[in-house]
């Protein structure tokens, strides 16, 4: 049902976004009903704090309301996720700024203290994907392959969930994921040639 709705709703989403751009609150409510569930699930995979996830989701749809006229006909799910991911990055940066300014451990209501948290392993991996060699290599592969990798590897979506999000068949997700991994390995090899490469 969901996958078919997503497929059939691609044109519907574009029409809804045009209506939202014209100030139609009912269209905004329909867009929210269609997409808030999977956006919430995807954000939760990247952020364990439910309050931050709720705020980011709200900020995402506020941004959609204000900038729906900027939608250029690309797949609505991808456009919404781009907005949500940026809002999540903004929220994390804001938290980091507050922690740096405070420079002190957090005090809980019971009087106990928690030291300022070091970045989690997941946060370090995600930072590497954004800013390190992997991020650079990701930028060098084709956009449709990059989106499949981000959906299946970074966000941990199943093949079915990724297919629904991206509006493509499951078989296409699998074949693009294989191609994407091969292209990513090649791009990483070009960035960091093996010192053993020329010694055979």
PDB file of N, CA, C and O in Angstrom, residues 120-165:
ATOM      1  N   UNK A 120      29.679  10.345  19.804  1.00  0.00           N
ATOM      2  CA  UNK A 120      29.469   8.903  19.720  1.00  0.00           C
ATOM      3  C   UNK A 120      30.178   8.363  18.488  1.00  0.00           C
ATOM      4  O   UNK A 120      30.551   9.109  17.580  1.00  0.00           O
ATOM      5  N   UNK A 121      30.336   7.045  18.458  1.00  0.00           N
ATOM      6  CA  UNK A 121      30.948   6.412  17.280  1.00  0.00           C
ATOM      7  C   UNK A 121      30.126   6.745  16.039  1.00  0.00           C
ATOM      8  O   UNK A 121      30.680   7.036  14.971  1.00  0.00           O
ATOM      9  N   UNK A 122      28.802   6.729  16.177  1.00  0.00           N
ATOM     10  CA  UNK A 122      27.940   7.038  15.026  1.00  0.00           C
ATOM     11  C   UNK A 122      28.160   8.470  14.554  1.00  0.00           C
ATOM     12  O   UNK A 122      28.255   8.734  13.354  1.00  0.00           O
ATOM     13  N   UNK A 123      28.267   9.406  15.506  1.00  0.00           N
ATOM     14  CA  UNK A 123      28.503  10.798  15.127  1.00  0.00           C
ATOM     15  C   UNK A 123      29.834  10.958  14.401  1.00  0.00           C
ATOM     16  O   UNK A 123      29.944  11.709  13.444  1.00  0.00           O
ATOM     17  N   UNK A 124      30.871  10.222  14.869  1.00  0.00           N
ATOM     18  CA  UNK A 124      32.165  10.303  14.197  1.00  0.00           C
ATOM     19  C   UNK A 124      32.083   9.734  12.778  1.00  0.00           C
ATOM     20  O   UNK A 124      32.658  10.292  11.847  1.00  0.00           O
ATOM     21  N   UNK A 125      31.360   8.615  12.624  1.00  0.00           N
ATOM     22  CA  UNK A 125      31.195   8.027  11.286  1.00  0.00           C
ATOM     23  C   UNK A 125      30.445   8.990  10.389  1.00  0.00           C
ATOM     24  O   UNK A 125      30.831   9.239   9.238  1.00  0.00           O
ATOM     25  N   UNK A 126      29.343   9.569  10.897  1.00  0.00           N
ATOM     26  CA  UNK A 126      28.559  10.504  10.088  1.00  0.00           C
ATOM     27  C   UNK A 126      29.387  11.740   9.731  1.00  0.00           C
ATOM     28  O   UNK A 126      29.291  12.251   8.618  1.00  0.00           O
ATOM     29  N   UNK A 127      30.212  12.201  10.657  1.00  0.00           N
ATOM     30  CA  UNK A 127      31.076  13.344  10.343  1.00  0.00           C
ATOM     31  C   UNK A 127      32.060  12.970   9.241  1.00  0.00           C
ATOM     32  O   UNK A 127      32.333  13.767   8.343  1.00  0.00           O
ATOM     33  N   UNK A 128      32.582  11.751   9.304  1.00  0.00           N
ATOM     34  CA  UNK A 128      33.478  11.297   8.250  1.00  0.00           C
ATOM     35  C   UNK A 128      32.778  11.229   6.909  1.00  0.00           C
ATOM     36  O   UNK A 128      33.351  11.547   5.870  1.00  0.00           O
ATOM     37  N   UNK A 129      31.514  10.817   6.936  1.00  0.00           N
ATOM     38  CA  UNK A 129      30.744  10.752   5.694  1.00  0.00           C
ATOM     39  C   UNK A 129      30.477  12.142   5.144  1.00  0.00           C
ATOM     40  O   UNK A 129      30.385  12.338   3.935  1.00  0.00           O
ATOM     41  N   UNK A 130      30.334  13.105   6.023  1.00  0.00           N
ATOM     42  CA  UNK A 130      30.063  14.473   5.576  1.00  0.00           C
ATOM     43  C   UNK A 130      31.340  15.179   5.127  1.00  0.00           C
ATOM     44  O   UNK A 130      31.359  15.885   4.134  1.00  0.00           O
ATOM     45  N   UNK A 131      32.438  15.010   5.908  1.00  0.00           N
ATOM     46  CA  UNK A 131      33.593  15.868   5.713  1.00  0.00           C
ATOM     47  C   UNK A 131      34.887  15.144   5.342  1.00  0.00           C
ATOM     48  O   UNK A 131      35.816  15.779   4.886  1.00  0.00           O
ATOM     49  N   UNK A 132      34.987  13.836   5.581  1.00  0.00           N
ATOM     50  CA  UNK A 132      36.230  13.121   5.331  1.00  0.00           C
ATOM     51  C   UNK A 132      36.349  12.629   3.899  1.00  0.00           C
ATOM     52  O   UNK A 132      35.625  13.054   2.991  1.00  0.00           O
ATOM     53  N   UNK A 133      37.283  11.691   3.723  1.00  0.00           N
ATOM     54  CA  UNK A 133      37.516  11.122   2.397  1.00  0.00           C
ATOM     55  C   UNK A 133      36.275  10.431   1.844  1.00  0.00           C
ATOM     56  O   UNK A 133      36.009  10.489   0.645  1.00  0.00           O
ATOM     57  N   UNK A 134      35.532   9.773   2.727  1.00  0.00           N
ATOM     58  CA  UNK A 134      34.330   9.079   2.248  1.00  0.00           C
ATOM     59  C   UNK A 134      33.326  10.091   1.710  1.00  0.00           C
ATOM     60  O   UNK A 134      32.712   9.887   0.657  1.00  0.00           O
ATOM     61  N   UNK A 135      33.187  11.217   2.409  1.00  0.00           N
ATOM     62  CA  UNK A 135      32.290  12.263   1.920  1.00  0.00           C
ATOM     63  C   UNK A 135      32.732  12.816   0.581  1.00  0.00           C
ATOM     64  O   UNK A 135      31.924  13.031  -0.323  1.00  0.00           O
ATOM     65  N   UNK A 136      34.043  13.014   0.441  1.00  0.00           N
ATOM     66  CA  UNK A 136      34.584  13.497  -0.837  1.00  0.00           C
ATOM     67  C   UNK A 136      34.327  12.482  -1.939  1.00  0.00           C
ATOM     68  O   UNK A 136      33.901  12.832  -3.047  1.00  0.00           O
ATOM     69  N   UNK A 137      34.564  11.195  -1.623  1.00  0.00           N
ATOM     70  CA  UNK A 137      34.330  10.143  -2.613  1.00  0.00           C
ATOM     71  C   UNK A 137      32.851  10.041  -2.961  1.00  0.00           C
ATOM     72  O   UNK A 137      32.484   9.857  -4.131  1.00  0.00           O
ATOM     73  N   UNK A 138      31.987  10.169  -1.958  1.00  0.00           N
ATOM     74  CA  UNK A 138      30.532  10.124  -2.221  1.00  0.00           C
ATOM     75  C   UNK A 138      30.126  11.217  -3.193  1.00  0.00           C
ATOM     76  O   UNK A 138      29.290  11.008  -4.065  1.00  0.00           O
ATOM     77  N   UNK A 139      30.732  12.389  -3.037  1.00  0.00           N
ATOM     78  CA  UNK A 139      30.402  13.501  -3.928  1.00  0.00           C
ATOM     79  C   UNK A 139      30.833  13.240  -5.359  1.00  0.00           C
ATOM     80  O   UNK A 139      30.348  13.896  -6.280  1.00  0.00           O
ATOM     81  N   UNK A 140      31.732  12.293  -5.560  1.00  0.00           N
ATOM     82  CA  UNK A 140      32.251  12.023  -6.898  1.00  0.00           C
ATOM     83  C   UNK A 140      31.487  10.932  -7.643  1.00  0.00           C
ATOM     84  O   UNK A 140      31.772  10.681  -8.803  1.00  0.00           O
ATOM     85  N   UNK A 141      30.552  10.255  -6.957  1.00  0.00           N
ATOM     86  CA  UNK A 141      29.759   9.259  -7.674  1.00  0.00           C
ATOM     87  C   UNK A 141      28.443   9.887  -8.113  1.00  0.00           C
ATOM     88  O   UNK A 141      28.055  10.950  -7.625  1.00  0.00           O
ATOM     89  N   UNK A 142      27.773   9.241  -9.036  1.00  0.00           N
ATOM     90  CA  UNK A 142      26.563   9.850  -9.611  1.00  0.00           C
ATOM     91  C   UNK A 142      25.479  10.019  -8.547  1.00  0.00           C
ATOM     92  O   UNK A 142      25.391   9.227  -7.607  1.00  0.00           O
ATOM     93  N   UNK A 143      24.655  11.066  -8.673  1.00  0.00           N
ATOM     94  CA  UNK A 143      23.665  11.386  -7.635  1.00  0.00           C
ATOM     95  C   UNK A 143      22.696  10.245  -7.332  1.00  0.00           C
ATOM     96  O   UNK A 143      22.370  10.015  -6.177  1.00  0.00           O
ATOM     97  N   UNK A 144      22.242   9.510  -8.366  1.00  0.00           N
ATOM     98  CA  UNK A 144      21.269   8.446  -8.092  1.00  0.00           C
ATOM     99  C   UNK A 144      21.903   7.305  -7.315  1.00  0.00           C
ATOM    100  O   UNK A 144      21.256   6.678  -6.477  1.00  0.00           O
ATOM    101  N   UNK A 145      23.196   7.052  -7.540  1.00  0.00           N
ATOM    102  CA  UNK A 145      23.890   6.018  -6.767  1.00  0.00           C
ATOM    103  C   UNK A 145      24.172   6.512  -5.350  1.00  0.00           C
ATOM    104  O   UNK A 145      24.035   5.770  -4.377  1.00  0.00           O
ATOM    105  N   UNK A 146      24.539   7.770  -5.234  1.00  0.00           N
ATOM    106  CA  UNK A 146      24.816   8.368  -3.917  1.00  0.00           C
ATOM    107  C   UNK A 146      23.563   8.313  -3.030  1.00  0.00           C
ATOM    108  O   UNK A 146      23.643   7.968  -1.850  1.00  0.00           O
ATOM    109  N   UNK A 147      22.397   8.620  -3.608  1.00  0.00           N
ATOM    110  CA  UNK A 147      21.156   8.600  -2.821  1.00  0.00           C
ATOM    111  C   UNK A 147      20.844   7.208  -2.304  1.00  0.00           C
ATOM    112  O   UNK A 147      20.386   7.034  -1.176  1.00  0.00           O
ATOM    113  N   UNK A 148      21.086   6.178  -3.134  1.00  0.00           N
ATOM    114  CA  UNK A 148      20.837   4.803  -2.698  1.00  0.00           C
ATOM    115  C   UNK A 148      21.774   4.442  -1.557  1.00  0.00           C
ATOM    116  O   UNK A 148      21.352   3.850  -0.562  1.00  0.00           O
ATOM    117  N   UNK A 149      23.045   4.810  -1.663  1.00  0.00           N
ATOM    118  CA  UNK A 149      23.991   4.514  -0.579  1.00  0.00           C
ATOM    119  C   UNK A 149      23.611   5.235   0.701  1.00  0.00           C
ATOM    120  O   UNK A 149      23.665   4.660   1.785  1.00  0.00           O
ATOM    121  N   UNK A 150      23.246   6.483   0.579  1.00  0.00           N
ATOM    122  CA  UNK A 150      22.863   7.228   1.795  1.00  0.00           C
ATOM    123  C   UNK A 150      21.641   6.593   2.452  1.00  0.00           C
ATOM    124  O   UNK A 150      21.574   6.481   3.670  1.00  0.00           O
ATOM    125  N   UNK A 151      20.662   6.191   1.634  1.00  0.00           N
ATOM    126  CA  UNK A 151      19.437   5.604   2.189  1.00  0.00           C
ATOM    127  C   UNK A 151      19.711   4.260   2.847  1.00  0.00           C
ATOM    128  O   UNK A 151      19.240   3.989   3.951  1.00  0.00           O
ATOM    129  N   UNK A 152      20.494   3.403   2.178  1.00  0.00           N
ATOM    130  CA  UNK A 152      20.665   2.041   2.686  1.00  0.00           C
ATOM    131  C   UNK A 152      21.788   1.903   3.704  1.00  0.00           C
ATOM    132  O   UNK A 152      21.685   1.114   4.631  1.00  0.00           O
ATOM    133  N   UNK A 153      22.862   2.682   3.542  1.00  0.00           N
ATOM    134  CA  UNK A 153      23.999   2.534   4.442  1.00  0.00           C
ATOM    135  C   UNK A 153      23.958   3.563   5.566  1.00  0.00           C
ATOM    136  O   UNK A 153      23.948   3.220   6.746  1.00  0.00           O
ATOM    137  N   UNK A 154      23.898   4.844   5.209  1.00  0.00           N
ATOM    138  CA  UNK A 154      23.941   5.896   6.231  1.00  0.00           C
ATOM    139  C   UNK A 154      22.677   5.877   7.088  1.00  0.00           C
ATOM    140  O   UNK A 154      22.748   5.931   8.317  1.00  0.00           O
ATOM    141  N   UNK A 155      21.509   5.781   6.430  1.00  0.00           N
ATOM    142  CA  UNK A 155      20.252   5.835   7.181  1.00  0.00           C
ATOM    143  C   UNK A 155      19.757   4.466   7.614  1.00  0.00           C
ATOM    144  O   UNK A 155      18.805   4.363   8.374  1.00  0.00           O
ATOM    145  N   UNK A 156      20.392   3.403   7.113  1.00  0.00           N
ATOM    146  CA  UNK A 156      20.039   2.062   7.545  1.00  0.00           C
ATOM    147  C   UNK A 156      18.672   1.593   7.088  1.00  0.00           C
ATOM    148  O   UNK A 156      18.059   0.738   7.729  1.00  0.00           O
ATOM    149  N   UNK A 157      18.167   2.148   5.983  1.00  0.00           N
ATOM    150  CA  UNK A 157      16.860   1.725   5.493  1.00  0.00           C
ATOM    151  C   UNK A 157      16.968   0.368   4.802  1.00  0.00           C
ATOM    152  O   UNK A 157      17.997   0.044   4.201  1.00  0.00           O
ATOM    153  N   UNK A 158      15.900  -0.407   4.882  1.00  0.00           N
ATOM    154  CA  UNK A 158      15.844  -1.670   4.145  1.00  0.00           C
ATOM    155  C   UNK A 158      15.707  -1.353   2.655  1.00  0.00           C
ATOM    156  O   UNK A 158      15.410  -0.218   2.269  1.00  0.00           O
ATOM    157  N   UNK A 159      15.887  -2.386   1.833  1.00  0.00           N
ATOM    158  CA  UNK A 159      15.731  -2.198   0.389  1.00  0.00           C
ATOM    159  C   UNK A 159      14.328  -1.687   0.081  1.00  0.00           C
ATOM    160  O   UNK A 159      14.154  -0.772  -0.728  1.00  0.00           O
ATOM    161  N   UNK A 160      13.334  -2.248   0.744  1.00  0.00           N
ATOM    162  CA  UNK A 160      11.943  -1.828   0.512  1.00  0.00           C
ATOM    163  C   UNK A 160      11.731  -0.378   0.924  1.00  0.00           C
ATOM    164  O   UNK A 160      11.114   0.402   0.200  1.00  0.00           O
ATOM    165  N   UNK A 161      12.256   0.007   2.102  1.00  0.00           N
ATOM    166  CA  UNK A 161      12.101   1.390   2.564  1.00  0.00           C
ATOM    167  C   UNK A 161      12.808   2.367   1.630  1.00  0.00           C
ATOM    168  O   UNK A 161      12.279   3.428   1.311  1.00  0.00           O
ATOM    169  N   UNK A 162      14.014   1.981   1.188  1.00  0.00           N
ATOM    170  CA  UNK A 162      14.763   2.851   0.271  1.00  0.00           C
ATOM    171  C   UNK A 162      14.031   2.998  -1.053  1.00  0.00           C
ATOM    172  O   UNK A 162      13.964   4.085  -1.627  1.00  0.00           O
ATOM    173  N   UNK A 163      13.458   1.890  -1.542  1.00  0.00           N
ATOM    174  CA  UNK A 163      12.710   1.940  -2.800  1.00  0.00           C
ATOM    175  C   UNK A 163      11.525   2.886  -2.678  1.00  0.00           C
ATOM    176  O   UNK A 163      11.243   3.693  -3.572  1.00  0.00           O
ATOM    177  N   UNK A 164      10.845   2.805  -1.551  1.00  0.00           N
ATOM    178  CA  UNK A 164       9.682   3.679  -1.328  1.00  0.00           C
ATOM    179  C   UNK A 164      10.114   5.146  -1.255  1.00  0.00           C
ATOM    180  O   UNK A 164       9.525   6.019  -1.880  1.00  0.00           O
ATOM    181  N   UNK A 165      11.174   5.400  -0.494  1.00  0.00           N
ATOM    182  CA  UNK A 165      11.662   6.764  -0.341  1.00  0.00           C
ATOM    183  C   UNK A 165      12.080   7.355  -1.677  1.00  0.00           C
ATOM    184  O   UNK A 165      11.735   8.489  -2.002  1.00  0.00           O
TER     185      UNK A 165
END
